PDB file of C-alpha atoms in Angstrom:
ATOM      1  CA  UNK A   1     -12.511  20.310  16.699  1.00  0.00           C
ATOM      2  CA  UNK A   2     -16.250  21.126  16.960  1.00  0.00           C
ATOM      3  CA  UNK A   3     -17.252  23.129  20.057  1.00  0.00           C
ATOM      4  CA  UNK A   4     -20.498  23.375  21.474  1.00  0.00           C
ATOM      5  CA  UNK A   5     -21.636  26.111  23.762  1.00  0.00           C
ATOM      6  CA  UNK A   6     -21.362  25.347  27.224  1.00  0.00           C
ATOM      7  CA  UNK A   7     -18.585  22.524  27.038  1.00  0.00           C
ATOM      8  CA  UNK A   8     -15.829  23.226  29.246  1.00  0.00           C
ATOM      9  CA  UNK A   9     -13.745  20.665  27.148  1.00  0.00           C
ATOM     10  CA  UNK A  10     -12.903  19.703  23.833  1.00  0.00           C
ATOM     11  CA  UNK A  11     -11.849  16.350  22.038  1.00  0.00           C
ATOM     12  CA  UNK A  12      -8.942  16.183  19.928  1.00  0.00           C
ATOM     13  CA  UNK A  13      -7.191  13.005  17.848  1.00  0.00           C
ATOM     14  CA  UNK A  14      -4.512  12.360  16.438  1.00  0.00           C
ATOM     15  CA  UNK A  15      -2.826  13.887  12.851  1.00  0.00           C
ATOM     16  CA  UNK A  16      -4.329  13.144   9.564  1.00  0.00           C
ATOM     17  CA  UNK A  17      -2.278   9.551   8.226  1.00  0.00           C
ATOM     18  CA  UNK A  18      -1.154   7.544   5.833  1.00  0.00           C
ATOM     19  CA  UNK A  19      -0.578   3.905   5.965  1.00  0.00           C
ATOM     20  CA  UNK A  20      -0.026   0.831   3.131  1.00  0.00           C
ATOM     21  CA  UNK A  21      -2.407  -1.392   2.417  1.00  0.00           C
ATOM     22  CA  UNK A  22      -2.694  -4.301   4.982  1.00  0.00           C
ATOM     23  CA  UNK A  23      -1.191  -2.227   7.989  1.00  0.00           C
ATOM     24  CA  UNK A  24      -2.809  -1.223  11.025  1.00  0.00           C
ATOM     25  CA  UNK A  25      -3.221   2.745  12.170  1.00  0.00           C
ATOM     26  CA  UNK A  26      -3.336   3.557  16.329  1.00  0.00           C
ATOM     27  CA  UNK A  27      -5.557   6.620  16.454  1.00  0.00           C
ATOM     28  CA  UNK A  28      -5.841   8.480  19.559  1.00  0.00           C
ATOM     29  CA  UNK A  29      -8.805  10.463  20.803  1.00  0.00           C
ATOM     30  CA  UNK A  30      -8.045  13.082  24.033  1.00  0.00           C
ATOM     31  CA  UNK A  31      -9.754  15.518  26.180  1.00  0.00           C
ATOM     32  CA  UNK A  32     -12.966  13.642  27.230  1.00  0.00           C
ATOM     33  CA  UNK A  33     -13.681  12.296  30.207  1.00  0.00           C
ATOM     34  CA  UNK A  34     -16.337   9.839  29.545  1.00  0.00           C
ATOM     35  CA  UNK A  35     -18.513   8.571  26.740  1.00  0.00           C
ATOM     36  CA  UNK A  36     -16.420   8.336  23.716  1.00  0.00           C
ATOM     37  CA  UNK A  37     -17.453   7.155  20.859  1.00  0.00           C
ATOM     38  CA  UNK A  38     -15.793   6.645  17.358  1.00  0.00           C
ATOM     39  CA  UNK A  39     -17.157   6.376  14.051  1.00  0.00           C
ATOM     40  CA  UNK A  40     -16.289   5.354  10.742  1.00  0.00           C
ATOM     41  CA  UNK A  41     -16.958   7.404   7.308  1.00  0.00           C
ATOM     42  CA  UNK A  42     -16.519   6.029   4.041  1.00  0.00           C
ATOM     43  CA  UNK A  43     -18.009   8.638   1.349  1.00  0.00           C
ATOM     44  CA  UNK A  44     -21.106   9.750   2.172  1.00  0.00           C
ATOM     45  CA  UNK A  45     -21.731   6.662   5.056  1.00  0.00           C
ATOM     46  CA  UNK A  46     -21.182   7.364   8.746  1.00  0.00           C
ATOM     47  CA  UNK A  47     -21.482   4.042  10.976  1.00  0.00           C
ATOM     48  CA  UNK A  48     -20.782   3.961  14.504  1.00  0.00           C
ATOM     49  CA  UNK A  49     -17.965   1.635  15.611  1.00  0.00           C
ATOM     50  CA  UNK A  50     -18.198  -0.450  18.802  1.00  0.00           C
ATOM     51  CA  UNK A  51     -15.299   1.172  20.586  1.00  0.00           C
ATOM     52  CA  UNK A  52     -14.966   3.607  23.111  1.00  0.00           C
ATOM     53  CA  UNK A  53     -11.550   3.549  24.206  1.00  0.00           C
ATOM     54  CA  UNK A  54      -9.193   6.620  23.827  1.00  0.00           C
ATOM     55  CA  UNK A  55      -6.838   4.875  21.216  1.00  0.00           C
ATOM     56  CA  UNK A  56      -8.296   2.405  18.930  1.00  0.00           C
ATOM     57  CA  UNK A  57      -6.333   0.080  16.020  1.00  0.00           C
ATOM     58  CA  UNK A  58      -8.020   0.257  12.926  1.00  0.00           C
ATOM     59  CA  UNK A  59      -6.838  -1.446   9.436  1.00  0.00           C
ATOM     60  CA  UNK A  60      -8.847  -0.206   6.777  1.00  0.00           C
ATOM     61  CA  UNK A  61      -8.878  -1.328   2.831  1.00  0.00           C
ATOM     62  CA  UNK A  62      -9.728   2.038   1.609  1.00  0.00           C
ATOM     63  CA  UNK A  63      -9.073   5.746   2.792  1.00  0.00           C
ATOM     64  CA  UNK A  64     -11.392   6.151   5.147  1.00  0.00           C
ATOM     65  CA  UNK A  65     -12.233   9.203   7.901  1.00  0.00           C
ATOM     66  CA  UNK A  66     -13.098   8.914  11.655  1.00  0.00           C
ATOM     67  CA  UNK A  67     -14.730  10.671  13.925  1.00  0.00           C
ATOM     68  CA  UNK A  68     -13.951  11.004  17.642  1.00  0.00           C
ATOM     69  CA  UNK A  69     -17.076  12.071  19.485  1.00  0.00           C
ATOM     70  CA  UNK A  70     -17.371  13.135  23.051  1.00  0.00           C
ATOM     71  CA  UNK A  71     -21.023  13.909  24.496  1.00  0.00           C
ATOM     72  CA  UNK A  72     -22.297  14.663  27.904  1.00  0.00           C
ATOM     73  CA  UNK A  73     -25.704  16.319  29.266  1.00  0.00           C
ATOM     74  CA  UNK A  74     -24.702  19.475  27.479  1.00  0.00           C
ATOM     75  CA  UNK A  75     -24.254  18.516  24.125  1.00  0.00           C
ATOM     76  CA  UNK A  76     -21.338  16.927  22.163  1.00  0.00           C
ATOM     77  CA  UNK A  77     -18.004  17.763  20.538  1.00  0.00           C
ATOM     78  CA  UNK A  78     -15.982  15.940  18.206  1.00  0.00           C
ATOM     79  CA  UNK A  79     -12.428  15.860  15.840  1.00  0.00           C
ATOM     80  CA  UNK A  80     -11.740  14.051  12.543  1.00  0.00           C
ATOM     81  CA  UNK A  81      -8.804  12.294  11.406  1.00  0.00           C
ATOM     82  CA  UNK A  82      -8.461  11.016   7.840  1.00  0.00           C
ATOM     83  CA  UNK A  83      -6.606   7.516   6.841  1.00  0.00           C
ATOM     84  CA  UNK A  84      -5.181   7.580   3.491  1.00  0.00           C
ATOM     85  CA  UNK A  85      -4.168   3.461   2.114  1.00  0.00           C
ATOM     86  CA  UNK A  86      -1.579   3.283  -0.104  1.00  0.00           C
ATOM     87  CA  UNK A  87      -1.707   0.357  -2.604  1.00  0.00           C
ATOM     88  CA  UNK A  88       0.561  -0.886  -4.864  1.00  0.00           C
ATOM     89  CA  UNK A  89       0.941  -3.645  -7.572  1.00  0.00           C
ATOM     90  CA  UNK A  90       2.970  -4.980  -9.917  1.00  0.00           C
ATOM     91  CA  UNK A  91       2.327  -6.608 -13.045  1.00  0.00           C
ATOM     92  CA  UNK A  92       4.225  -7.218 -16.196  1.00  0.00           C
ATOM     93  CA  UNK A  93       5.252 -10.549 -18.384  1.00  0.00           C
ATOM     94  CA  UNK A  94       7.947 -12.782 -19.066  1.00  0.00           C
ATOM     95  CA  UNK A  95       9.800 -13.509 -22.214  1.00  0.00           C
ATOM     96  CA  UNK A  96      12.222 -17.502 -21.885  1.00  0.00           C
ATOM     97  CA  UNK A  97      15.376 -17.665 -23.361  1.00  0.00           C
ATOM     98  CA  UNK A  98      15.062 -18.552 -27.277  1.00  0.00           C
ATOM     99  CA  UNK A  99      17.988 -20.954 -26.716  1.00  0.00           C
ATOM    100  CA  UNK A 100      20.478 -23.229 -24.225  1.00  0.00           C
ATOM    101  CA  UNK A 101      23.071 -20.727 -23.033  1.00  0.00           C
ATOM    102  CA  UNK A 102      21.698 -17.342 -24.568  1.00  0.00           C
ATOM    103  CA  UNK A 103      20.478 -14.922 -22.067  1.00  0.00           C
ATOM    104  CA  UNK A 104      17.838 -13.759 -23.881  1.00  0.00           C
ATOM    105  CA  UNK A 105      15.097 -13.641 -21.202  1.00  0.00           C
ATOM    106  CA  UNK A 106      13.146 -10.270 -20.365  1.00  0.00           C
ATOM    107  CA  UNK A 107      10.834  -9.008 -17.848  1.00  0.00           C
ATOM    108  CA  UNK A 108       8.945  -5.938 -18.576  1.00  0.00           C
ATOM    109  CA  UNK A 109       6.152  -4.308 -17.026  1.00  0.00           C
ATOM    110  CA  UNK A 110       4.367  -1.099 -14.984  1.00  0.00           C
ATOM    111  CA  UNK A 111       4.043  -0.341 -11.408  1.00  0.00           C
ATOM    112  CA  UNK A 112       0.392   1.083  -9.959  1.00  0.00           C
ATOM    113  CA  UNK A 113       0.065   3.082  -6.775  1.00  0.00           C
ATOM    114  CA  UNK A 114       2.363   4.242  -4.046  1.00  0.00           C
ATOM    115  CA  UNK A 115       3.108   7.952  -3.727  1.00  0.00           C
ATOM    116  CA  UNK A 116       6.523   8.997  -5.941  1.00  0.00           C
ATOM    117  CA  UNK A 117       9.489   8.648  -5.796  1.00  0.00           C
ATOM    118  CA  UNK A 118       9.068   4.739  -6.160  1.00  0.00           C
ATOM    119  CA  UNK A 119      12.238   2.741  -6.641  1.00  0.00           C
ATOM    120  CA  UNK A 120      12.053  -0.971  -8.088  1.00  0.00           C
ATOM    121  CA  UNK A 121      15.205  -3.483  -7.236  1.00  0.00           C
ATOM    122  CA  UNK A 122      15.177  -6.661  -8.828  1.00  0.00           C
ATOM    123  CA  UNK A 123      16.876 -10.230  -6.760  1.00  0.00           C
ATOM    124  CA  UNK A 124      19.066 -11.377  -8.125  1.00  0.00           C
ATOM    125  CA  UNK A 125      20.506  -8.157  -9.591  1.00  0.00           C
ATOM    126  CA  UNK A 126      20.422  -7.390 -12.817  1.00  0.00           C
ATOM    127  CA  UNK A 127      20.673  -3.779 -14.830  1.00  0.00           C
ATOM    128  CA  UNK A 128      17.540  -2.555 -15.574  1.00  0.00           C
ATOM    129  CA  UNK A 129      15.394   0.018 -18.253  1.00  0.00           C
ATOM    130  CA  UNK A 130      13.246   2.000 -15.670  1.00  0.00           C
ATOM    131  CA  UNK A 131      11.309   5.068 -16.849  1.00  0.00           C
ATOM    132  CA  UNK A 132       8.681   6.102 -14.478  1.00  0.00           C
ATOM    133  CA  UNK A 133       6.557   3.249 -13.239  1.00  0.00           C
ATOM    134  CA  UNK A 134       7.487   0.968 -16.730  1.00  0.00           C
ATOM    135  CA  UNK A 135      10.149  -1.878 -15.929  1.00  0.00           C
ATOM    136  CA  UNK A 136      12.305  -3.660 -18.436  1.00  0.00           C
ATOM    137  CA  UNK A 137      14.975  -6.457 -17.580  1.00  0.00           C
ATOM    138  CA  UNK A 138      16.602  -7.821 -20.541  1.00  0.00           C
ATOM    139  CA  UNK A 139      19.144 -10.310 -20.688  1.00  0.00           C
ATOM    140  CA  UNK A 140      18.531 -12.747 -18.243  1.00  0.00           C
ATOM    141  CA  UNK A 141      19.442 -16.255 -17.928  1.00  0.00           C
ATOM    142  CA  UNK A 142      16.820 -18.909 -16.543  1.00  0.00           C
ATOM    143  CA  UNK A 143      15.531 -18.703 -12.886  1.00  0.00           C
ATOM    144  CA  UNK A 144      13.555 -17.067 -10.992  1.00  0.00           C
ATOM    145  CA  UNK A 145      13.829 -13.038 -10.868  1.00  0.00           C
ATOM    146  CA  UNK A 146      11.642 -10.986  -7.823  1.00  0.00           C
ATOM    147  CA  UNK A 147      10.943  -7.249  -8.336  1.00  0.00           C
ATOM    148  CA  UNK A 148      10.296  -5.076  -5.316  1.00  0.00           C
ATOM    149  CA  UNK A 149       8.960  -1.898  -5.511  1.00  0.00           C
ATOM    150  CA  UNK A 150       8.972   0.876  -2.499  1.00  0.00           C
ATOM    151  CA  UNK A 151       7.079   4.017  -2.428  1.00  0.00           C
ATOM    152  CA  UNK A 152       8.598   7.200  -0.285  1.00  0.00           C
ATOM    153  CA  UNK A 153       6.295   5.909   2.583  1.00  0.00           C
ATOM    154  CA  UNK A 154       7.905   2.954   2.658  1.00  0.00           C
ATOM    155  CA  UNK A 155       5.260   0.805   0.853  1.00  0.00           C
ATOM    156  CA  UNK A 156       6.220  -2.291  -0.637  1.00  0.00           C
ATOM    157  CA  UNK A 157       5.223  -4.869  -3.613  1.00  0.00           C
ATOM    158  CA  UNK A 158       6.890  -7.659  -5.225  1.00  0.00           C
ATOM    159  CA  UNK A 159       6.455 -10.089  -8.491  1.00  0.00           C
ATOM    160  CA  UNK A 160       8.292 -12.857  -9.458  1.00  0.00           C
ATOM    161  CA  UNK A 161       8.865 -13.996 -12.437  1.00  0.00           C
ATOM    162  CA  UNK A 162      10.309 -17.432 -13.824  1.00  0.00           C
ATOM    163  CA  UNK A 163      12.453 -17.240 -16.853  1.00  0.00           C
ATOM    164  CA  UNK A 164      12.648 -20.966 -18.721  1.00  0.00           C
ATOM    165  CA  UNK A 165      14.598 -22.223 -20.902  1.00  0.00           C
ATOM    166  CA  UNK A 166      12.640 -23.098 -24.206  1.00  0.00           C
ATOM    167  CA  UNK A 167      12.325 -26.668 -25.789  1.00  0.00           C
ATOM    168  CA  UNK A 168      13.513 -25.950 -29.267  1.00  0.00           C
ATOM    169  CA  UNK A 169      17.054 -27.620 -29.416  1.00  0.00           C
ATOM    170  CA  UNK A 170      18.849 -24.880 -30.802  1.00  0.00           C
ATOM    171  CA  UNK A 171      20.477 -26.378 -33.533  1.00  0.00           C
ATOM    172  CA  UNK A 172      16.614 -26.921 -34.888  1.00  0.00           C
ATOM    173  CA  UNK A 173      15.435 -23.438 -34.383  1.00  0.00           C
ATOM    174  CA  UNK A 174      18.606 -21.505 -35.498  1.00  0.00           C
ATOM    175  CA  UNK A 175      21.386 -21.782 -38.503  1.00  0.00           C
TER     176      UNK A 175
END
C-alpha cells in the first residue's frame, strides 16, 4: 500500500488474480472507513469507476489493474491488485471420409492461450496425436466430434467438428 504522512490507516485489497475470459473477479478493498473509491487501469489509462463499496465484481476482457483508493482531510492512500484473463481458442479443420464405411476422417489443429499444462479430450473418444498445443484425430467415422481444451487454471474451450461422408460412390472413385 501507499502511505501518506499523517494517516492513521491504510487500505489494503485483495491478492493479485487470475481469471478466464468471460468470468467475473470479487475484489475486496479493507481498512477505510469512508470514501472509497476504485479505479480502473488499462496501460497507460486510469478511469475512475462508479463504485465505492468495499468489494466490487468486475469482469474484464483484458488484464487489467485496479486501484483501491481511500482519502480523507489528510490526504489519501491506496493498494493495487492486478487481473490477469486467460483466453483460449481452438481452431483446426476437418478432413470427410473418402468413402462409405472407411474411417478415414481427421481433425487436426492448434490450441492458443491458457497457461500450460493444457490437456485436450475429444467426445466421443477417440486416440489422439497431441504434441504441445497441435491436435490430430485420425480415423474417424462420420459425426460430430467436440474437442475441449483445459488450462491448469481450469480454463476451458471447445470446437466441434462434423465429419461427412463424401458423395463419390466408392465403386466410382476407387478400383
Amino acid at each position: 500500500p501507499n502511505f501518506v504522512e499523517g494517516l492513521d490507516r491504510s487500505v489494503t485489497v485483495s491478492q493479485d488474480m487470475t481469471i478466464c475470459s468471460g468470468q467475473t473477479a470479487i475484489l475486496q478493498a479493507s481498512g477505510c472507513a469512508h470514501n472509497l473509491s476504485w479505479y480502473k487501469i488499462v496501460g497507460n489509462v486510469s478511469t475512475l469507476l462508479p463504485l465505492t463499496d468495499a468489494e466490487i465484481s468486475v469482469s474484464p476482457t483484458i488484464n487489467t489493474c485496479y486501484v483501491a483508493s481511500c482519502c480523507d482531510s489528510l490526504g489519501c492512500c491506496s493498494d493495487t491488485v492486478c487481473v490477469t484473463v486467460t483466453s483460449m481458442t481452438l481452431s483446426g479443420t476437418s478432413t470427410d471420409i473418402l468413402c462409405r464405411e472407411r474411417n478415414t476422417g481427421s481433425i487436426s489443429g492448434t490450441l492458443v492461450g491458457g497457461i500450460a499444462p493444457t490437456t485436450m479430450t475429444i467426445n466421443p473418444p477417440v486416440s489422439a496425436s497431441i504434441t504441445g498445443s497441435t491436435f490430430s484425430y485420425n480415423n474417424l467415422a462420420v459425426g460430430t466430434y467436440t474437442i475441449i481444451a483445459t488450462d491448469v487454471n481450469g480454463c476451458t474451450t471447445q470446437q466441434s467438428f462434423i465429419i461427412n461422408q463424401d458423395t463419390c460412390p466408392c465403386d466410382t472413385c476407387y478400383s
